[in-house]
Amino acid sequence: MAPEGSGGGGRCSKSETDTGFLGFRPTSVDPALRRRRRGPRNKKRGWRRLAQEPLGLEVDQFLEDVRLQERTSGGLVSEAPDEKLFFVDTGSKRKELDKKRTRSQKRSLLLKKPLRVDLILENTSKVPAPKDVLAHQIPNARKLKRKEQLWEKLAKQGELPRDVRRAQARLLNAPETKAKPGPQDTVERPFYDLWAKDNPLEQPLAGQDTFFLEQTKKKGVKRPPHLHIKPSQVPAVEVTPAGASYNPSFEDHQTLLLAAHEVELQRQKEAEKLERQLALPTSEQPATQESAFQEMCQGLLEESDGEEEPGEGPDTVPEAGGKQTEGAETSPTPVRLAAVEKKTEQQRRREKAAQKMWIQQAQERAARLRHQELFRLRGIKAQVARRLAELARRREQRRLRRLAEADRPRRLGRLKYQAPDVDVQLSSELADSLRTLKPEGNILRDRFKSFQKRNMIEPRERAKFKRKYKVKLVEKRAFREIQ
């Protein structure tokens, strides 16, 4: 018989196949000790079998144990030396050191101890981080290395790079340092008005053509004077009346209430006036369906009643002759005008002489009136004085009207300016303290109305939403089935 260990078919003992694997968990098993089942691995059936067999689970556990040992101890425990795994316990000396330490030493040790937050965030893995190769790479390293070697060779021959030569030249020929202006120099420097006509900046442009300066953009365009005039004399921020305070006096609060009451009263009067204008007169009755139908059929009924009977047409001959004469008198007959006879030579001469005499008389009359006006100089002067006084009075009225309208908002667009509502609280709404004070008004709306009142923007209204397409209502099938 052949020996048991000889040949390839013999079985090895358990001690020979032991790999020396040590696991951290009690369930850790060396996968080399397990018997493998043979079978196809390139089929899906083999994948399922390997995943469901204990071997696949043990392989996962083995790999997890290996990763755990690498994280905690930096390598496999079976490969670690004894000095790393075992140590000599000398706890008595440590206790004696703890007893000998003073209170200040213990406090210093506590201060040196890291915080718990830092310990949680600290990396406890013993596996070294992978080396970042890109961080140690230098772009064009080979080219730079060859260039350094070349300059080292040229430096031995006595030739230096251009940058080094320039730096040496700057050191040999150092530029002269300019003296910084002190405070006394700045005080002695003359001051000038930038907007004055004789400032030194506009001296090079003096004496040149104005058109040339405007075309070459060297001279600014003259601004019109009305740009410096405010569109309204109303202050930008108006002080609210004293009655709008959080703690007003009785008289101020009543004055503000009266002003708000007058505004509401005027608004109510305008609404009532509009209702009176749109209301039907008391004598007329409102239109009904029957009256509307009769009004539409009015012309048709008259034509049907006025239809002529047969035999009474316009071709019938009138019986009496008197009727014919009446019809002849009413109907207009064209009358031919008599031919105008031609004027004789004598008639023409008389007309020309009469016209010449009429012109001569008119000239004499005008000369006589001018001669008489010399005696009316006093009356003419009084008339001119009255006219000048009337023109001055009208000019003063226009000036006063302009001053009165300077504070009023003008009509800048199609809408009129509407004053905002008066922010007022009733006597029962007044707060006892600032904590219970209820805010009134809106700052943004107040600024917007102020711009409109000062004629800076035109009064506007919110744009109306207009849909470009019709809304199509569709009933869903599920809802239709439920009904």
Coordinates of C-alpha atoms in Angstrom, one line a residue:
M1 CA 0.0 0.0 0.0
A2 CA 1.1 3.5 -0.8
P3 CA 1.6 5.9 2.0
E4 CA -1.3 8.1 3.0
G5 CA 0.3 11.4 2.2
S6 CA 1.7 10.3 -1.2
G7 CA -0.1 11.1 -4.5
G8 CA -2.3 13.9 -5.6
G9 CA -5.5 12.2 -4.5
G10 CA -4.6 12.0 -0.8
R11 CA -6.5 14.1 1.7
C12 CA -4.7 16.7 3.8
S13 CA -5.2 16.9 7.6
K14 CA -6.9 19.9 9.3
S15 CA -3.7 21.1 10.8
E16 CA -2.0 21.2 7.3
T17 CA -4.8 23.4 5.8
D18 CA -4.9 25.8 8.8
T19 CA -4.1 29.3 7.5
G20 CA -3.8 30.9 11.0
F21 CA -6.7 33.3 10.5
L22 CA -8.0 34.9 13.7
G23 CA -11.4 36.7 13.7
F24 CA -12.7 39.4 16.0
R25 CA -16.2 38.0 16.1
P26 CA -17.1 34.7 17.7
T27 CA -18.9 33.7 14.5
S28 CA -15.8 34.3 12.3
V29 CA -14.8 31.1 10.5
D30 CA -11.9 30.6 8.1
P31 CA -13.5 30.0 4.7
A32 CA -10.6 27.6 3.8
L33 CA -11.9 25.0 6.3
R34 CA -15.2 24.8 4.5
R35 CA -15.8 22.2 1.8
R36 CA -16.7 23.7 -1.6
R37 CA -19.4 22.5 -3.8
R38 CA -18.6 22.0 -7.3
G39 CA -20.9 23.4 -10.0
P40 CA -21.1 25.7 -13.0
R41 CA -20.3 29.3 -12.2
N42 CA -21.1 30.8 -15.6
K43 CA -24.8 30.0 -15.3
K44 CA -27.4 32.0 -13.5
R45 CA -28.2 28.9 -11.5
G46 CA -24.7 28.9 -10.1
W47 CA -25.0 32.6 -9.1
R48 CA -28.2 31.9 -7.2
R49 CA -26.6 28.9 -5.5
L50 CA -23.5 30.7 -4.5
A51 CA -25.5 33.6 -3.1
Q52 CA -27.8 31.3 -1.0
E53 CA -25.0 28.9 0.2
P54 CA -23.3 29.5 3.5
L55 CA -20.0 29.8 1.6
G56 CA -21.1 33.1 0.1
L57 CA -22.1 34.4 3.5
E58 CA -18.9 33.3 5.1
V59 CA -16.8 35.0 2.3
D60 CA -18.6 38.2 3.1
Q61 CA -18.0 37.8 6.8
F62 CA -14.3 37.0 6.1
L63 CA -13.9 40.2 4.0
E64 CA -15.7 42.3 6.6
D65 CA -13.4 40.9 9.4
V66 CA -10.3 41.7 7.3
R67 CA -11.5 45.3 6.7
L68 CA -12.3 45.7 10.4
Q69 CA -8.8 44.5 11.4
E70 CA -7.2 46.9 8.9
R71 CA -9.3 49.8 10.2
T72 CA -8.7 49.2 13.9
S73 CA -5.2 47.6 14.2
G74 CA -3.7 48.6 10.8
G75 CA -3.4 45.1 9.5
L76 CA -4.3 41.4 10.2
V77 CA -4.0 40.2 13.8
S78 CA -2.4 36.9 12.6
E79 CA 0.5 38.8 11.0
A80 CA 1.0 41.2 13.9
P81 CA 4.1 40.7 16.2
D82 CA 3.7 39.7 19.9
E83 CA 4.9 43.1 21.1
K84 CA 2.0 44.7 19.4
L85 CA -0.6 42.3 20.7
F86 CA 0.6 41.9 24.3
F87 CA 1.9 44.3 27.0
V88 CA 3.1 44.0 30.6
D89 CA 0.6 45.3 33.1
T90 CA 2.2 47.7 35.6
G91 CA -1.0 49.2 37.0
S92 CA 0.4 49.8 40.5
K93 CA 2.9 52.5 39.3
R94 CA 0.2 54.3 37.3
K95 CA -2.0 54.5 40.4
E96 CA 0.9 55.8 42.5
L97 CA 1.5 58.5 39.8
D98 CA -2.2 59.5 39.9
K99 CA -2.1 59.8 43.7
K100 CA 1.1 62.0 43.6
R101 CA -0.3 64.4 41.0
T102 CA -1.5 67.7 42.4
R103 CA -4.7 69.5 41.6
S104 CA -3.1 72.0 39.2
Q105 CA -1.4 69.1 37.3
K106 CA -4.7 67.3 36.9
R107 CA -6.3 70.5 35.6
S108 CA -3.5 70.9 33.1
L109 CA -4.0 67.3 31.9
L110 CA -7.7 67.9 31.6
L111 CA -7.1 71.0 29.5
K112 CA -4.7 69.1 27.2
K113 CA -7.3 66.3 26.7
P114 CA -9.2 66.8 23.5
L115 CA -12.9 67.5 23.5
R116 CA -15.5 64.9 22.9
V117 CA -16.6 66.7 19.8
D118 CA -13.2 66.6 18.3
L119 CA -12.8 62.9 19.2
I120 CA -16.1 62.1 17.4
L121 CA -14.9 64.0 14.3
E122 CA -11.4 62.5 14.4
N123 CA -10.6 59.7 11.9
T124 CA -10.1 56.5 13.8
S125 CA -9.3 54.3 10.8
K126 CA -5.7 52.9 10.7
V127 CA -5.9 52.4 6.9
P128 CA -3.7 55.0 5.3
A129 CA -5.3 57.4 2.9
P130 CA -4.5 56.8 -0.8
K131 CA -1.8 59.0 -2.1
D132 CA -2.9 61.9 -4.3
V133 CA -0.6 61.6 -7.2
L134 CA -2.0 64.7 -8.9
A135 CA -1.1 66.9 -5.9
H136 CA 2.6 66.0 -6.3
Q137 CA 2.7 66.4 -10.0
I138 CA 4.2 69.5 -11.5
P139 CA 3.1 70.6 -15.0
N140 CA 5.8 70.5 -17.6
A141 CA 8.2 69.0 -15.0
R142 CA 10.5 67.3 -17.6
K143 CA 10.7 70.5 -19.7
L144 CA 11.6 72.6 -16.6
K145 CA 14.1 70.0 -15.5
R146 CA 15.9 70.2 -18.9
K147 CA 15.8 74.0 -18.8
E148 CA 17.4 74.0 -15.3
Q149 CA 20.1 71.6 -16.5
L150 CA 20.8 73.8 -19.5
W151 CA 21.2 77.0 -17.4
E152 CA 23.4 75.2 -14.9
K153 CA 25.6 74.3 -17.8
L154 CA 25.5 77.9 -19.2
A155 CA 26.2 79.3 -15.7
K156 CA 29.4 77.2 -15.5
Q157 CA 30.4 78.9 -18.8
G158 CA 29.6 82.4 -17.3
E159 CA 26.3 83.1 -19.1
L160 CA 23.3 84.1 -17.0
P161 CA 19.6 84.1 -17.9
R162 CA 18.0 87.4 -19.1
D163 CA 15.9 87.8 -15.9
V164 CA 19.0 87.6 -13.8
R165 CA 20.9 90.0 -16.0
R166 CA 18.0 92.6 -15.8
A167 CA 17.8 92.2 -12.0
Q168 CA 21.6 92.9 -11.7
A169 CA 21.3 95.9 -14.0
R170 CA 18.5 97.3 -11.8
L171 CA 20.7 96.9 -8.8
L172 CA 23.6 98.6 -10.4
N173 CA 21.5 101.5 -11.9
A174 CA 19.0 102.1 -9.1
P175 CA 16.3 104.7 -10.1
E176 CA 16.2 107.9 -8.1
T177 CA 13.5 108.0 -5.5
K178 CA 11.0 110.8 -5.9
A179 CA 10.3 112.9 -2.8
K180 CA 6.8 112.4 -1.6
P181 CA 4.8 115.6 -1.2
G182 CA 4.5 116.6 2.4
P183 CA 1.5 118.3 4.1
Q184 CA 3.0 121.8 3.5
D185 CA 3.1 121.2 -0.3
T186 CA -0.5 120.2 -0.4
V187 CA -1.5 123.3 1.6
E188 CA 0.4 125.6 -0.8
R189 CA -1.4 124.1 -3.9
P190 CA -4.0 126.6 -5.2
F191 CA -7.7 125.7 -5.1
Y192 CA -10.2 126.5 -7.8
D193 CA -13.9 126.2 -8.4
L194 CA -14.6 123.2 -10.7
W195 CA -17.8 124.8 -12.0
A196 CA -16.5 128.3 -12.5
K197 CA -16.0 129.7 -16.0
D198 CA -12.3 130.5 -15.5
N199 CA -11.2 127.1 -14.0
P200 CA -7.8 125.8 -15.3
L201 CA -9.4 122.7 -16.8
E202 CA -11.2 124.8 -19.5
Q203 CA -8.3 127.1 -20.3
P204 CA -7.1 124.9 -23.3
L205 CA -10.6 125.1 -24.8
A206 CA -10.8 128.9 -24.6
G207 CA -11.0 130.7 -27.9
Q208 CA -11.9 127.7 -30.0
D209 CA -15.0 127.3 -32.2
T210 CA -18.1 126.4 -30.2
F211 CA -19.5 124.2 -33.0
F212 CA -16.1 122.3 -33.2
L213 CA -16.1 121.7 -29.5
E214 CA -19.7 120.4 -29.5
Q215 CA -19.0 118.1 -32.4
T216 CA -15.8 116.7 -30.9
K217 CA -17.6 116.1 -27.6
K218 CA -15.2 118.3 -25.7
K219 CA -17.9 120.7 -24.6
G220 CA -21.1 119.5 -23.0
V221 CA -24.5 120.3 -24.3
K222 CA -26.1 123.3 -22.6
R223 CA -28.9 122.1 -20.4
P224 CA -32.2 124.0 -20.7
P225 CA -33.0 126.1 -17.7
H226 CA -36.3 124.4 -16.9
L227 CA -34.4 121.2 -15.9
H228 CA -33.3 123.0 -12.7
I229 CA -36.9 123.9 -11.8
K230 CA -38.9 121.6 -9.7
P231 CA -42.2 120.4 -11.3
S232 CA -44.0 121.2 -8.1
Q233 CA -43.5 123.2 -4.9
V234 CA -45.0 120.5 -2.7
P235 CA -42.5 119.2 -0.2
A236 CA -41.2 115.6 -0.7
V237 CA -42.3 114.5 2.7
E238 CA -45.4 116.1 4.1
V239 CA -45.9 116.2 7.9
T240 CA -49.0 114.4 9.0
P241 CA -51.5 116.4 11.0
A242 CA -51.2 116.4 14.8
G243 CA -54.4 114.4 15.1
A244 CA -52.8 111.3 13.5
S245 CA -50.4 111.0 16.5
Y246 CA -50.6 107.9 18.7
N247 CA -51.5 110.1 21.6
P248 CA -53.2 113.2 20.2
S249 CA -55.0 115.9 22.1
F250 CA -58.8 116.1 21.9
E251 CA -58.9 119.2 19.7
D252 CA -56.4 117.9 17.2
H253 CA -58.1 114.5 17.0
Q254 CA -61.5 116.1 16.5
T255 CA -60.1 118.4 13.7
L256 CA -58.7 115.4 11.9
L257 CA -62.1 113.5 12.3
L258 CA -63.9 116.6 10.8
A259 CA -61.6 116.6 7.8
A260 CA -62.1 112.9 7.2
H261 CA -65.9 113.4 7.6
E262 CA -65.9 116.2 5.0
V263 CA -64.1 113.9 2.5
E264 CA -66.6 111.1 3.0
L265 CA -69.5 113.6 2.7
Q266 CA -68.2 114.9 -0.6
R267 CA -67.8 111.4 -1.9
Q268 CA -71.3 110.6 -0.9
K269 CA -72.7 113.7 -2.6
E270 CA -70.9 112.7 -5.9
A271 CA -72.4 109.2 -5.7
E272 CA -75.9 110.6 -5.1
K273 CA -75.5 113.1 -8.0
L274 CA -74.5 110.2 -10.4
E275 CA -77.5 108.2 -9.3
R276 CA -79.8 111.1 -10.0
Q277 CA -78.4 111.6 -13.4
L278 CA -78.7 107.9 -14.3
A279 CA -82.2 107.5 -12.8
L280 CA -85.4 107.5 -15.0
P281 CA -87.7 110.5 -15.0
T282 CA -90.7 110.2 -12.7
S283 CA -93.2 110.9 -15.6
E284 CA -91.8 108.0 -17.7
Q285 CA -92.5 104.4 -17.1
P286 CA -89.8 101.8 -17.5
A287 CA -89.8 99.9 -20.8
T288 CA -91.5 96.6 -20.9
Q289 CA -91.4 93.8 -23.4
E290 CA -94.7 94.8 -24.9
S291 CA -93.8 98.5 -25.3
A292 CA -90.5 97.6 -26.8
F293 CA -92.2 95.4 -29.4
Q294 CA -94.7 98.1 -30.3
E295 CA -91.9 100.6 -30.7
M296 CA -90.1 98.3 -33.1
C297 CA -93.3 97.6 -35.2
Q298 CA -94.4 101.2 -35.4
G299 CA -93.3 101.9 -39.0
L300 CA -94.6 98.6 -40.3
L301 CA -98.1 99.2 -39.0
E302 CA -98.4 102.7 -40.6
E303 CA -97.4 101.4 -44.0
S304 CA -99.9 98.6 -44.0
D305 CA -102.7 101.1 -43.0
G306 CA -101.8 103.6 -45.6
E307 CA -101.8 101.2 -48.6
E308 CA -103.9 102.6 -51.5
E309 CA -107.0 100.8 -52.6
P310 CA -107.1 99.3 -56.1
G311 CA -108.3 101.8 -58.7
E312 CA -107.0 104.9 -56.8
G313 CA -103.5 105.0 -58.3
P314 CA -101.6 108.0 -59.5
D315 CA -102.8 107.4 -63.1
T316 CA -106.4 108.3 -62.4
V317 CA -107.6 111.5 -64.0
P318 CA -109.2 114.1 -61.6
E319 CA -112.8 114.8 -62.2
A320 CA -113.1 118.5 -61.5
G321 CA -111.1 121.2 -63.2
G322 CA -110.7 123.2 -60.0
K323 CA -108.5 120.4 -58.5
Q324 CA -106.2 120.7 -61.5
T325 CA -105.7 124.4 -61.0
E326 CA -105.0 123.9 -57.3
G327 CA -102.3 121.3 -58.2
A328 CA -100.9 123.7 -60.8
E329 CA -100.6 126.5 -58.3
T330 CA -98.8 124.4 -55.7
S331 CA -96.3 122.9 -58.1
P332 CA -93.5 125.3 -58.8
T333 CA -93.0 126.3 -62.5
P334 CA -89.7 127.5 -63.8
V335 CA -89.7 131.2 -64.6
R336 CA -87.3 132.4 -67.3
L337 CA -85.6 135.6 -66.4
A338 CA -85.7 138.5 -68.8
A339 CA -82.6 139.1 -70.8
V340 CA -80.5 142.0 -69.3
E341 CA -80.1 144.8 -71.8
K342 CA -76.6 146.0 -72.7
K343 CA -75.5 149.3 -71.1
T344 CA -74.8 152.3 -73.2
E345 CA -71.7 154.3 -73.3
Q346 CA -73.4 157.2 -71.4
Q347 CA -74.5 154.9 -68.6
R348 CA -71.0 153.5 -68.1
R349 CA -69.5 157.1 -67.9
R350 CA -72.1 158.1 -65.3
E351 CA -71.3 154.9 -63.1
K352 CA -67.5 155.6 -63.3
A353 CA -68.0 159.2 -62.3
A354 CA -70.3 158.3 -59.4
Q355 CA -67.7 155.7 -58.2
K356 CA -64.9 158.3 -58.4
M357 CA -66.9 160.8 -56.4
W358 CA -67.7 158.2 -53.7
I359 CA -64.0 157.4 -53.3
Q360 CA -63.2 161.1 -53.0
Q361 CA -65.9 161.7 -50.4
A362 CA -64.5 158.7 -48.3
Q363 CA -61.0 160.1 -48.4
E364 CA -62.2 163.6 -47.3
R365 CA -64.2 162.0 -44.5
A366 CA -61.2 160.1 -43.3
A367 CA -59.0 163.2 -43.4
R368 CA -61.6 165.2 -41.5
L369 CA -61.8 162.4 -38.8
R370 CA -58.0 162.4 -38.4
H371 CA -58.0 166.2 -38.1
Q372 CA -60.7 165.9 -35.4
E373 CA -58.7 163.2 -33.4
L374 CA -56.0 165.8 -32.6
F375 CA -58.6 167.4 -30.3
R376 CA -59.2 163.9 -28.7
L377 CA -55.7 163.2 -27.4
R378 CA -56.7 163.4 -23.8
G379 CA -59.5 160.9 -24.3
I380 CA -57.2 158.6 -26.3
K381 CA -54.6 158.7 -23.5
A382 CA -57.3 157.8 -20.9
Q383 CA -58.4 154.9 -23.2
V384 CA -54.9 153.6 -23.5
A385 CA -54.3 153.8 -19.8
R386 CA -57.5 151.9 -19.1
R387 CA -56.4 149.2 -21.6
L388 CA -52.9 148.9 -20.0
A389 CA -54.5 148.7 -16.5
E390 CA -56.8 145.9 -17.8
L391 CA -53.8 144.0 -19.2
A392 CA -51.9 144.4 -15.9
R393 CA -54.9 143.1 -14.0
R394 CA -55.2 140.1 -16.2
R395 CA -51.4 139.4 -15.9
E396 CA -51.6 139.6 -12.1
Q397 CA -54.6 137.2 -12.1
R398 CA -52.7 134.7 -14.3
R399 CA -49.7 134.9 -11.9
L400 CA -51.9 134.3 -8.9
R401 CA -53.6 131.5 -10.6
R402 CA -50.3 129.9 -11.5
L403 CA -49.1 130.3 -7.9
A404 CA -52.3 128.7 -6.7
E405 CA -52.0 125.8 -9.2
A406 CA -48.2 125.3 -8.4
D407 CA -49.1 123.1 -5.4
R408 CA -51.9 121.3 -7.2
P409 CA -51.3 118.1 -9.3
R410 CA -51.5 118.7 -13.0
R411 CA -53.3 116.6 -15.6
L412 CA -50.4 114.6 -17.0
G413 CA -52.4 111.6 -18.4
R414 CA -55.9 110.5 -19.1
L415 CA -56.6 109.9 -15.4
K416 CA -57.1 112.6 -12.7
Y417 CA -55.1 112.6 -9.5
Q418 CA -57.1 111.2 -6.5
A419 CA -56.0 112.2 -3.1
P420 CA -55.4 109.2 -0.7
D421 CA -57.7 108.5 2.2
V422 CA -57.1 110.2 5.5
D423 CA -55.4 107.9 7.9
V424 CA -57.5 108.4 11.1
Q425 CA -58.6 106.3 14.0
L426 CA -61.9 106.7 15.8
S427 CA -61.9 107.6 19.5
S428 CA -62.7 104.0 20.4
E429 CA -59.7 102.7 18.3
L430 CA -57.1 104.8 20.0
A431 CA -54.5 102.7 21.8
D432 CA -53.6 103.0 25.4
S433 CA -49.9 102.2 24.9
L434 CA -47.4 101.7 22.1
R435 CA -47.6 97.9 22.4
T436 CA -51.3 97.8 21.4
L437 CA -50.9 100.5 18.7
K438 CA -52.3 99.5 15.4
P439 CA -50.3 100.7 12.4
E440 CA -52.1 102.8 9.8
G441 CA -51.2 103.5 6.2
N442 CA -48.5 102.1 3.8
I443 CA -45.1 103.7 3.2
L444 CA -44.9 102.4 -0.4
R445 CA -48.3 103.7 -1.3
D446 CA -47.6 107.1 0.4
R447 CA -44.4 107.5 -1.7
F448 CA -46.2 106.6 -4.9
K449 CA -49.0 109.1 -4.2
S450 CA -46.4 111.8 -3.4
F451 CA -44.7 111.3 -6.8
Q452 CA -48.1 111.7 -8.5
K453 CA -48.9 114.9 -6.4
R454 CA -45.5 116.4 -7.2
N455 CA -46.1 115.9 -11.0
M456 CA -43.2 113.5 -11.3
I457 CA -45.3 110.6 -12.6
E458 CA -48.8 110.5 -14.1
P459 CA -51.7 109.0 -12.2
R460 CA -52.0 105.3 -13.0
E461 CA -54.4 102.4 -12.4
R462 CA -53.8 98.7 -12.1
A463 CA -53.6 97.0 -15.5
K464 CA -56.7 94.9 -16.2
F465 CA -56.1 91.2 -16.8
K466 CA -57.3 90.2 -20.3
R467 CA -57.1 86.5 -21.3
K468 CA -56.0 86.0 -24.8
Y469 CA -57.8 82.7 -25.2
K470 CA -61.1 81.2 -24.1
V471 CA -61.2 79.0 -21.1
K472 CA -62.3 75.5 -22.1
L473 CA -64.0 73.5 -19.4
V474 CA -63.6 69.8 -19.8
E475 CA -65.4 67.2 -17.6
K476 CA -63.1 64.3 -16.7
R477 CA -64.2 60.8 -17.5
A478 CA -63.8 59.6 -13.9
F479 CA -66.1 62.4 -12.6
R480 CA -68.6 61.6 -15.3
E481 CA -68.7 57.9 -14.4
I482 CA -69.3 58.8 -10.7
Q483 CA -72.4 60.9 -11.7

